mmCIF file of C-alpha atoms in Angstrom:
data_model
loop_
_atom_site.group_PDB
_atom_site.id
_atom_site.type_symbol
_atom_site.label_atom_id
_atom_site.label_comp_id
_atom_site.label_asym_id
_atom_site.label_seq_id
_atom_site.Cartn_x
_atom_site.Cartn_y
_atom_site.Cartn_z
ATOM 1 C CA MET O 1 -7.844 -22.739 -11.641
ATOM 2 C CA ARG O 2 -7.571 -26.140 -9.970
ATOM 3 C CA HIS O 3 -9.104 -27.412 -6.737
ATOM 4 C CA LEU O 4 -11.948 -24.920 -6.427
ATOM 5 C CA PRO O 5 -14.916 -26.097 -4.366
ATOM 6 C CA VAL O 6 -17.756 -27.693 -6.295
ATOM 7 C CA GLY O 7 -20.083 -25.064 -7.749
ATOM 8 C CA LEU O 8 -17.429 -22.363 -8.119
ATOM 9 C CA THR O 9 -15.566 -21.406 -11.266
ATOM 10 C CA ALA O 10 -12.741 -18.958 -11.963
ATOM 11 C CA ARG O 11 -12.410 -16.547 -14.844
ATOM 12 C CA ARG O 12 -10.369 -13.508 -15.818
ATOM 13 C CA LEU O 13 -11.000 -10.366 -13.785
ATOM 14 C CA THR O 14 -12.111 -7.243 -15.678
ATOM 15 C CA THR O 15 -12.942 -3.659 -14.800
ATOM 16 C CA ASP O 16 -16.636 -4.588 -15.092
ATOM 17 C CA ASP O 17 -16.133 -6.642 -11.919
ATOM 18 C CA LEU O 18 -14.959 -3.701 -9.806
ATOM 19 C CA PRO O 19 -18.401 -2.894 -8.304
ATOM 20 C CA ALA O 20 -18.742 -6.506 -7.186
ATOM 21 C CA VAL O 21 -15.181 -6.500 -5.811
ATOM 22 C CA ALA O 22 -15.918 -3.321 -3.832
ATOM 23 C CA GLY O 23 -19.020 -5.031 -2.419
ATOM 24 C CA LEU O 24 -17.008 -8.124 -1.478
ATOM 25 C CA LEU O 25 -14.400 -6.013 0.334
ATOM 26 C CA ALA O 26 -17.120 -4.115 2.198
ATOM 27 C CA ALA O 27 -18.671 -7.407 3.331
ATOM 28 C CA ALA O 28 -15.281 -8.692 4.494
ATOM 29 C CA GLU O 29 -14.119 -5.555 6.323
ATOM 30 C CA PRO O 30 -15.987 -6.154 9.613
ATOM 31 C CA VAL O 31 -14.181 -9.500 9.871
ATOM 32 C CA ASP O 32 -10.774 -8.621 8.438
ATOM 33 C CA ASP O 33 -10.278 -5.166 10.013
ATOM 34 C CA THR O 34 -7.969 -3.737 7.363
ATOM 35 C CA GLY O 35 -9.029 -0.165 8.097
ATOM 36 C CA GLU O 36 -9.598 0.336 4.367
ATOM 37 C CA HIS O 37 -12.875 1.003 2.565
ATOM 38 C CA LEU O 38 -12.198 0.950 -1.176
ATOM 39 C CA ASP O 39 -14.813 2.039 -3.692
ATOM 40 C CA VAL O 40 -14.822 1.326 -7.428
ATOM 41 C CA ASP O 41 -12.712 4.361 -8.283
ATOM 42 C CA ASP O 42 -10.133 3.496 -5.611
ATOM 43 C CA LEU O 43 -9.791 -0.011 -7.034
ATOM 44 C CA ALA O 44 -9.480 1.306 -10.576
ATOM 45 C CA GLU O 45 -6.646 3.601 -9.473
ATOM 46 C CA TRP O 46 -4.797 0.914 -7.503
ATOM 47 C CA TRP O 47 -5.127 -1.646 -10.303
ATOM 48 C CA ALA O 48 -4.357 0.984 -12.939
ATOM 49 C CA ALA O 49 -4.028 -0.257 -16.511
ATOM 50 C CA ASP O 50 -0.410 0.872 -16.788
ATOM 51 C CA VAL O 51 0.450 -1.050 -13.601
ATOM 52 C CA VAL O 52 -1.763 -4.163 -13.737
ATOM 53 C CA ASP O 53 -3.217 -6.106 -16.673
ATOM 54 C CA LEU O 54 -6.375 -7.238 -14.886
ATOM 55 C CA PRO O 55 -7.425 -10.028 -17.289
ATOM 56 C CA SER O 56 -3.944 -11.585 -17.073
ATOM 57 C CA ASP O 57 -3.065 -10.655 -13.480
ATOM 58 C CA GLY O 58 -6.468 -11.069 -11.844
ATOM 59 C CA ARG O 59 -9.010 -13.808 -11.264
ATOM 60 C CA ALA O 60 -12.655 -13.689 -10.215
ATOM 61 C CA VAL O 61 -14.248 -16.712 -8.544
ATOM 62 C CA CYS O 62 -18.002 -16.942 -9.075
ATOM 63 C CA THR O 63 -20.993 -19.120 -8.262
ATOM 64 C CA ALA O 64 -23.104 -20.753 -10.983
ATOM 65 C CA ASP O 65 -25.346 -17.683 -11.116
ATOM 66 C CA GLY O 66 -22.362 -15.371 -11.608
ATOM 67 C CA THR O 67 -22.087 -13.980 -8.073
ATOM 68 C CA LEU O 68 -18.499 -12.994 -7.308
ATOM 69 C CA VAL O 69 -17.351 -14.616 -4.056
ATOM 70 C CA ALA O 70 -13.563 -14.286 -4.252
ATOM 71 C CA VAL O 71 -10.904 -12.306 -6.068
ATOM 72 C CA ALA O 72 -7.153 -12.389 -6.579
ATOM 73 C CA VAL O 73 -4.712 -9.946 -8.184
ATOM 74 C CA VAL O 74 -0.939 -10.214 -8.629
ATOM 75 C CA LEU O 75 1.137 -7.017 -8.940
ATOM 76 C CA SER O 76 4.688 -6.954 -10.252
ATOM 77 C CA VAL O 77 6.410 -4.009 -8.569
ATOM 78 C CA ARG O 78 8.581 -1.940 -10.854
ATOM 79 C CA GLY O 79 11.928 -0.532 -9.812
ATOM 80 C CA ALA O 80 13.456 -3.767 -8.502
ATOM 81 C CA ARG O 81 16.867 -3.515 -6.869
ATOM 82 C CA GLU O 82 18.120 -6.441 -4.764
ATOM 83 C CA ASP O 83 15.030 -8.539 -5.399
ATOM 84 C CA HIS O 84 11.851 -8.442 -7.444
ATOM 85 C CA ARG O 85 8.776 -7.696 -5.347
ATOM 86 C CA VAL O 86 5.515 -9.350 -6.352
ATOM 87 C CA LEU O 87 2.402 -8.488 -4.335
ATOM 88 C CA LEU O 88 -0.256 -11.180 -3.959
ATOM 89 C CA GLU O 89 -3.669 -9.739 -3.116
ATOM 90 C CA GLY O 90 -6.848 -11.708 -2.571
ATOM 91 C CA ARG O 91 -10.058 -11.902 -0.613
ATOM 92 C CA VAL O 92 -12.780 -14.485 -0.111
ATOM 93 C CA HIS O 93 -16.269 -13.479 0.973
ATOM 94 C CA PRO O 94 -16.695 -14.444 4.651
ATOM 95 C CA ALA O 95 -19.690 -16.647 3.821
ATOM 96 C CA TRP O 96 -17.541 -18.717 1.475
ATOM 97 C CA ARG O 97 -14.468 -19.201 3.631
ATOM 98 C CA GLY O 98 -13.266 -22.528 4.965
ATOM 99 C CA ARG O 99 -13.965 -24.438 1.731
ATOM 100 C CA GLY O 100 -10.566 -24.310 0.024
ATOM 101 C CA THR O 101 -11.141 -21.261 -2.176
ATOM 102 C CA GLY O 102 -8.290 -19.318 -0.588
ATOM 103 C CA ARG O 103 -5.873 -22.193 -1.138
ATOM 104 C CA ALA O 104 -6.841 -22.372 -4.823
ATOM 105 C CA LEU O 105 -6.391 -18.617 -5.216
ATOM 106 C CA LEU O 106 -2.986 -18.680 -3.545
ATOM 107 C CA ASP O 107 -1.852 -21.527 -5.792
ATOM 108 C CA TRP O 108 -2.816 -19.482 -8.842
ATOM 109 C CA GLU O 109 -1.144 -16.352 -7.448
ATOM 110 C CA LEU O 110 2.106 -18.207 -6.848
ATOM 111 C CA HIS O 111 2.014 -19.532 -10.409
ATOM 112 C CA ARG O 112 1.248 -16.130 -11.889
ATOM 113 C CA GLY O 113 3.838 -14.482 -9.655
ATOM 114 C CA ALA O 114 6.486 -16.858 -11.006
ATOM 115 C CA GLU O 115 5.472 -15.969 -14.555
ATOM 116 C CA LEU O 116 5.783 -12.239 -13.835
ATOM 117 C CA HIS O 117 9.155 -12.808 -12.213
ATOM 118 C CA ARG O 118 10.450 -14.593 -15.323
ATOM 119 C CA ARG O 119 9.021 -11.845 -17.508
ATOM 120 C CA ASP O 120 10.165 -8.771 -15.586
ATOM 121 C CA HIS O 121 13.286 -9.543 -13.549
ATOM 122 C CA PRO O 122 14.536 -13.096 -14.090
ATOM 123 C CA GLU O 123 18.056 -11.987 -13.154
ATOM 124 C CA LEU O 124 17.008 -11.204 -9.555
ATOM 125 C CA PRO O 125 15.600 -13.280 -6.713
ATOM 126 C CA ALA O 126 11.850 -12.902 -6.341
ATOM 127 C CA ARG O 127 10.088 -11.991 -3.114
ATOM 128 C CA LEU O 128 6.365 -12.749 -3.184
ATOM 129 C CA THR O 129 4.471 -11.054 -0.370
ATOM 130 C CA VAL O 130 1.049 -11.302 1.256
ATOM 131 C CA SER O 131 -0.360 -8.786 3.745
ATOM 132 C CA VAL O 132 -2.212 -10.268 6.714
ATOM 133 C CA TYR O 133 -4.414 -7.992 8.831
ATOM 134 C CA PRO O 134 -5.628 -8.616 12.392
ATOM 135 C CA GLY O 135 -8.830 -10.439 11.514
ATOM 136 C CA MET O 136 -7.257 -12.709 8.910
ATOM 137 C CA THR O 137 -6.320 -15.691 11.078
ATOM 138 C CA PRO O 138 -7.246 -18.258 8.363
ATOM 139 C CA LEU O 139 -5.055 -16.428 5.836
ATOM 140 C CA GLU O 140 -2.145 -16.448 8.271
ATOM 141 C CA SER O 141 -2.474 -20.203 8.617
ATOM 142 C CA LEU O 142 -2.734 -20.592 4.849
ATOM 143 C CA VAL O 143 0.402 -18.652 3.983
ATOM 144 C CA ARG O 144 2.336 -20.302 6.796
ATOM 145 C CA ARG O 145 1.460 -23.745 5.399
ATOM 146 C CA ALA O 146 2.466 -22.535 1.916
ATOM 147 C CA GLY O 147 5.994 -21.756 3.134
ATOM 148 C CA PHE O 148 5.720 -18.020 3.735
ATOM 149 C CA THR O 149 7.527 -16.379 6.648
ATOM 150 C CA ALA O 150 6.433 -13.328 8.647
ATOM 151 C CA GLU O 151 9.092 -10.739 7.865
ATOM 152 C CA ARG O 152 7.765 -7.261 8.665
ATOM 153 C CA TRP O 153 5.233 -5.561 10.919
ATOM 154 C CA TYR O 154 3.550 -2.313 9.835
ATOM 155 C CA ALA O 155 1.576 -0.259 12.341
ATOM 156 C CA ASP O 156 -1.445 1.854 11.442
ATOM 157 C CA MET O 157 -1.261 4.914 13.681
ATOM 158 C CA GLU O 158 -3.779 7.698 14.305
ATOM 159 C CA ARG O 159 -4.186 10.890 16.280
ATOM 160 C CA PRO O 160 -6.964 13.482 16.684
ATOM 161 C CA LEU O 161 -6.396 16.840 15.057
ATOM 162 C CA THR O 162 -6.725 18.722 18.322
ATOM 163 C CA GLY O 163 -4.112 20.148 20.631
ATOM 164 C CA LEU O 164 -1.618 20.520 17.805
ATOM 165 C CA PRO O 165 1.703 22.264 18.450
ATOM 166 C CA GLU O 166 3.016 25.074 16.308
ATOM 167 C CA ALA O 167 5.251 23.920 13.458
ATOM 168 C CA PRO O 168 8.794 24.444 14.750
ATOM 169 C CA ALA O 169 11.014 26.718 12.701
ATOM 170 C CA VAL O 170 14.057 24.967 11.243
ATOM 171 C CA PRO O 171 16.895 27.293 10.225
ATOM 172 C CA GLY O 172 17.496 27.234 6.490
ATOM 173 C CA VAL O 173 14.291 25.304 5.761
ATOM 174 C CA GLU O 174 11.173 26.665 4.061
ATOM 175 C CA LEU O 175 7.892 24.786 4.414
ATOM 176 C CA VAL O 176 5.573 25.196 1.411
ATOM 177 C CA PRO O 177 2.497 23.401 0.014
ATOM 178 C CA PHE O 178 3.001 20.757 -2.670
ATOM 179 C CA ALA O 179 3.254 22.216 -6.170
ATOM 180 C CA ARG O 180 2.514 20.225 -9.329
ATOM 181 C CA ASP O 181 5.598 21.508 -11.087
ATOM 182 C CA ARG O 182 7.685 19.800 -8.383
ATOM 183 C CA ASP O 183 5.966 16.421 -8.734
ATOM 184 C CA ASP O 184 8.864 14.626 -10.393
ATOM 185 C CA GLU O 185 11.353 16.267 -8.032
ATOM 186 C CA VAL O 186 9.343 14.886 -5.099
ATOM 187 C CA ARG O 187 9.251 11.448 -6.741
ATOM 188 C CA ARG O 188 13.019 11.439 -7.097
ATOM 189 C CA ALA O 189 13.424 12.658 -3.513
ATOM 190 C CA HIS O 190 11.168 9.832 -2.350
ATOM 191 C CA ASN O 191 13.237 7.254 -4.216
ATOM 192 C CA ALA O 192 16.426 8.646 -2.679
ATOM 193 C CA ALA O 193 14.999 8.934 0.849
ATOM 194 C CA PHE O 194 13.811 5.315 0.925
ATOM 195 C CA THR O 195 16.790 3.649 -0.697
ATOM 196 C CA ASP O 196 17.863 2.196 2.683
ATOM 197 C CA HIS O 197 14.388 0.937 3.647
ATOM 198 C CA HIS O 198 13.393 -2.711 3.680
ATOM 199 C CA GLY O 199 11.921 -3.948 0.403
ATOM 200 C CA PHE O 200 11.689 -0.556 -1.230
ATOM 201 C CA GLY O 201 11.541 -0.412 -5.010
ATOM 202 C CA GLU O 202 11.977 2.849 -6.865
ATOM 203 C CA ARG O 203 8.777 4.353 -8.218
ATOM 204 C CA ASP O 204 8.852 5.214 -11.897
ATOM 205 C CA ALA O 205 6.806 8.172 -13.125
ATOM 206 C CA PRO O 206 3.721 6.219 -14.325
ATOM 207 C CA THR O 207 3.439 4.207 -11.097
ATOM 208 C CA TRP O 208 4.062 7.309 -8.954
ATOM 209 C CA ARG O 209 1.194 9.147 -10.624
ATOM 210 C CA ALA O 210 -1.120 6.116 -10.752
ATOM 211 C CA TRP O 211 -0.743 5.239 -7.076
ATOM 212 C CA PHE O 212 0.079 8.579 -5.460
ATOM 213 C CA THR O 213 -0.039 12.116 -6.824
ATOM 214 C CA GLY O 214 -2.495 11.354 -9.641
ATOM 215 C CA THR O 215 -5.190 9.854 -7.443
ATOM 216 C CA ARG O 216 -8.489 11.465 -6.518
ATOM 217 C CA ALA O 217 -7.618 11.242 -2.831
ATOM 218 C CA PHE O 218 -4.363 13.178 -3.089
ATOM 219 C CA ARG O 219 -4.577 16.606 -1.458
ATOM 220 C CA PRO O 220 -1.816 18.958 -2.611
ATOM 221 C CA ASP O 221 -3.206 21.667 -0.337
ATOM 222 C CA LEU O 222 -2.671 19.454 2.726
ATOM 223 C CA SER O 223 0.754 18.232 1.603
ATOM 224 C CA VAL O 224 3.982 19.903 2.652
ATOM 225 C CA LEU O 225 7.397 20.245 1.040
ATOM 226 C CA ALA O 226 10.520 21.180 2.986
ATOM 227 C CA LEU O 227 12.907 23.188 0.817
ATOM 228 C CA VAL O 228 16.600 23.675 1.473
ATOM 229 C CA ASP O 229 18.304 26.122 -0.871
ATOM 230 C CA GLY O 230 15.202 25.951 -3.057
ATOM 231 C CA ALA O 231 15.284 22.154 -3.502
ATOM 232 C CA VAL O 232 13.057 19.476 -1.964
ATOM 233 C CA ALA O 233 14.770 17.972 1.070
ATOM 234 C CA GLY O 234 11.666 16.553 2.748
ATOM 235 C CA TYR O 235 7.988 15.983 2.013
ATOM 236 C CA VAL O 236 4.666 14.887 3.493
ATOM 237 C CA LEU O 237 1.999 13.803 0.985
ATOM 238 C CA THR O 238 -1.561 13.773 2.326
ATOM 239 C CA TYR O 239 -4.677 11.933 1.145
ATOM 240 C CA VAL O 240 -8.350 12.060 2.100
ATOM 241 C CA TYR O 241 -10.304 8.980 1.022
ATOM 242 C CA ASP O 242 -13.984 9.693 0.417
ATOM 243 C CA ALA O 243 -14.938 6.020 0.742
ATOM 244 C CA ASP O 244 -13.347 5.865 4.211
ATOM 245 C CA THR O 245 -15.221 9.006 5.256
ATOM 246 C CA ARG O 246 -18.543 7.583 4.052
ATOM 247 C CA ALA O 247 -17.936 4.273 5.820
ATOM 248 C CA THR O 248 -16.725 5.637 9.148
ATOM 249 C CA GLY O 249 -18.205 9.128 9.401
ATOM 250 C CA VAL O 250 -14.690 10.376 10.206
ATOM 251 C CA GLU O 251 -12.725 12.487 7.754
ATOM 252 C CA GLN O 252 -9.124 11.409 8.134
ATOM 253 C CA ALA O 253 -6.048 13.011 6.592
ATOM 254 C CA HIS O 254 -3.797 10.095 5.721
ATOM 255 C CA LEU O 255 -0.099 10.947 5.595
ATOM 256 C CA GLY O 256 0.893 8.550 2.860
ATOM 257 C CA GLN O 257 4.483 9.307 1.892
ATOM 258 C CA LEU O 258 6.868 10.996 4.312
ATOM 259 C CA GLY O 259 10.590 11.319 3.921
ATOM 260 C CA VAL O 260 13.724 13.397 4.385
ATOM 261 C CA LEU O 261 16.837 13.115 2.269
ATOM 262 C CA ARG O 262 19.737 11.586 4.149
ATOM 263 C CA PRO O 263 21.977 14.740 4.137
ATOM 264 C CA ALA O 264 19.131 16.767 5.690
ATOM 265 C CA ARG O 265 18.250 14.343 8.503
ATOM 266 C CA GLY O 266 18.765 15.180 12.145
ATOM 267 C CA ARG O 267 17.637 18.796 11.819
ATOM 268 C CA GLY O 268 13.983 18.413 12.815
ATOM 269 C CA ILE O 269 12.673 18.676 9.249
ATOM 270 C CA ALA O 270 10.388 15.650 9.543
ATOM 271 C CA SER O 271 8.723 16.923 12.712
ATOM 272 C CA ALA O 272 8.234 20.404 11.272
ATOM 273 C CA ALA O 273 6.748 19.132 7.997
ATOM 274 C CA ILE O 274 4.417 16.685 9.744
ATOM 275 C CA VAL O 275 3.123 19.313 12.160
ATOM 276 C CA ALA O 276 2.558 21.701 9.241
ATOM 277 C CA ALA O 277 0.581 19.008 7.423
ATOM 278 C CA LEU O 278 -1.470 18.249 10.545
ATOM 279 C CA ARG O 279 -2.308 21.896 11.044
ATOM 280 C CA ALA O 280 -3.338 22.226 7.381
ATOM 281 C CA ALA O 281 -5.606 19.189 7.725
ATOM 282 C CA ALA O 282 -7.196 20.551 10.900
ATOM 283 C CA ALA O 283 -7.814 23.899 9.221
ATOM 284 C CA ALA O 284 -9.502 22.070 6.314
ATOM 285 C CA GLY O 285 -11.934 20.376 8.710
ATOM 286 C CA CYS O 286 -10.423 16.898 8.968
ATOM 287 C CA ASP O 287 -11.122 15.029 12.193
ATOM 288 C CA THR O 288 -8.091 12.779 12.551
ATOM 289 C CA ALA O 289 -4.751 12.017 10.940
ATOM 290 C CA GLY O 290 -3.408 8.569 10.142
ATOM 291 C CA LEU O 291 -0.307 6.958 8.744
ATOM 292 C CA GLN O 292 1.366 3.573 8.400
ATOM 293 C CA VAL O 293 4.925 2.840 9.479
ATOM 294 C CA ASP O 294 7.346 -0.047 9.423
ATOM 295 C CA THR O 295 7.905 -0.691 13.128
ATOM 296 C CA GLU O 296 11.588 -1.347 12.359
ATOM 297 C CA ASN O 297 12.010 1.749 10.209
ATOM 298 C CA PRO O 298 15.762 2.532 10.195
ATOM 299 C CA THR O 299 15.225 6.280 10.636
ATOM 300 C CA GLY O 300 13.384 5.878 13.948
ATOM 301 C CA ALA O 301 10.084 7.046 12.433
ATOM 302 C CA PHE O 302 7.967 4.871 14.740
ATOM 303 C CA GLY O 303 9.268 6.709 17.798
ATOM 304 C CA LEU O 304 8.933 10.081 16.072
ATOM 305 C CA TYR O 305 5.261 9.505 15.302
ATOM 306 C CA ARG O 306 4.591 8.475 18.891
ATOM 307 C CA ARG O 307 6.191 11.692 20.106
ATOM 308 C CA LEU O 308 3.928 13.621 17.724
ATOM 309 C CA GLY O 309 0.842 12.094 19.328
ATOM 310 C CA PHE O 310 0.118 9.138 17.038
ATOM 311 C CA THR O 311 -0.875 5.833 18.629
ATOM 312 C CA PRO O 312 -1.062 2.375 16.992
ATOM 313 C CA VAL O 313 -4.550 1.085 16.153
ATOM 314 C CA ARG O 314 -3.721 -2.134 14.238
ATOM 315 C CA THR O 315 -0.727 -3.976 12.842
ATOM 316 C CA ARG O 316 -0.403 -5.501 9.379
ATOM 317 C CA VAL O 317 2.061 -8.349 9.005
ATOM 318 C CA GLN O 318 3.894 -8.854 5.728
ATOM 319 C CA TRP O 319 4.540 -12.504 4.935
ATOM 320 C CA ALA O 320 6.988 -13.428 2.190
ATOM 321 C CA CYS O 321 8.388 -16.343 0.276
ATOM 322 C CA THR O 322 11.461 -16.089 -1.901
ATOM 323 C CA ARG O 323 12.378 -17.655 -5.213
ATOM 324 C CA PRO O 324 15.859 -17.828 -6.781
ATOM 325 C CA PRO O 325 16.690 -15.973 -10.008
ATOM 326 C CA ALA O 326 14.993 -17.535 -13.006
ATOM 327 C CA THR O 327 18.039 -17.281 -15.236
#
């Protein structure tokens, strides 16, 4: 990696580095305010071996004594449609910022992202994205100078699990807990429900399990399926992250994936399923509920969540740069 500050070197990232990465993220969180507190197991699930090849797709930046002070990972998103999404993730320890390390990491990420684009979907344009959270002013300046453009705003929203309404009855709809034998049906419903959403790529079965229903945080008992004529027409998948609970002292039910198939929209299914999930979380002893939403969601989800008592607590901005097809 070129242009690193004197005294720092870069090497391939491995799973042995995950404890140090978790420590780096914990040190950065008070500054960056991502709202996330990832432990080693969370990182291992997100950078799963069948999704990311860490030695090829990751870099660790270390001092002469081996202390990890920065990290970068590039993820090629499967299921490309109109363009090929490549996620660029990185963090520099706050004590080491302002020395050019972030610029060096971004240069490497852009290079590796181009390689993954040529490997995976050279026939499509590439869209390389970076997420910038409220406390990341230097990163915003960095990606702006690198030619990225702010293209989407995602709101983290929360509400207490008190004063919940009864789940409204929807004629012809049965609300049931998530069942493992419906996992692939829910995955396919999710792909269909989000086909008209900005930047969405279909989730294949390995990625779906690695990032969602196969994770330790996934709570089938707090997740809700809406059935119409016995088939999944809507769903709310809920997660409880132990690392977040330890860090904040608040047990939050995170509503991770929510959707309704287009033919079933406009009947109140989303509201009913969300309220059912909230009531299940409250009964299980959770303190709050949270979710993240594209503020320009075409289904009007942002307004729906406000009406259900959720309020924004922070906004993540997605910055992107595009590359033409490589063929």
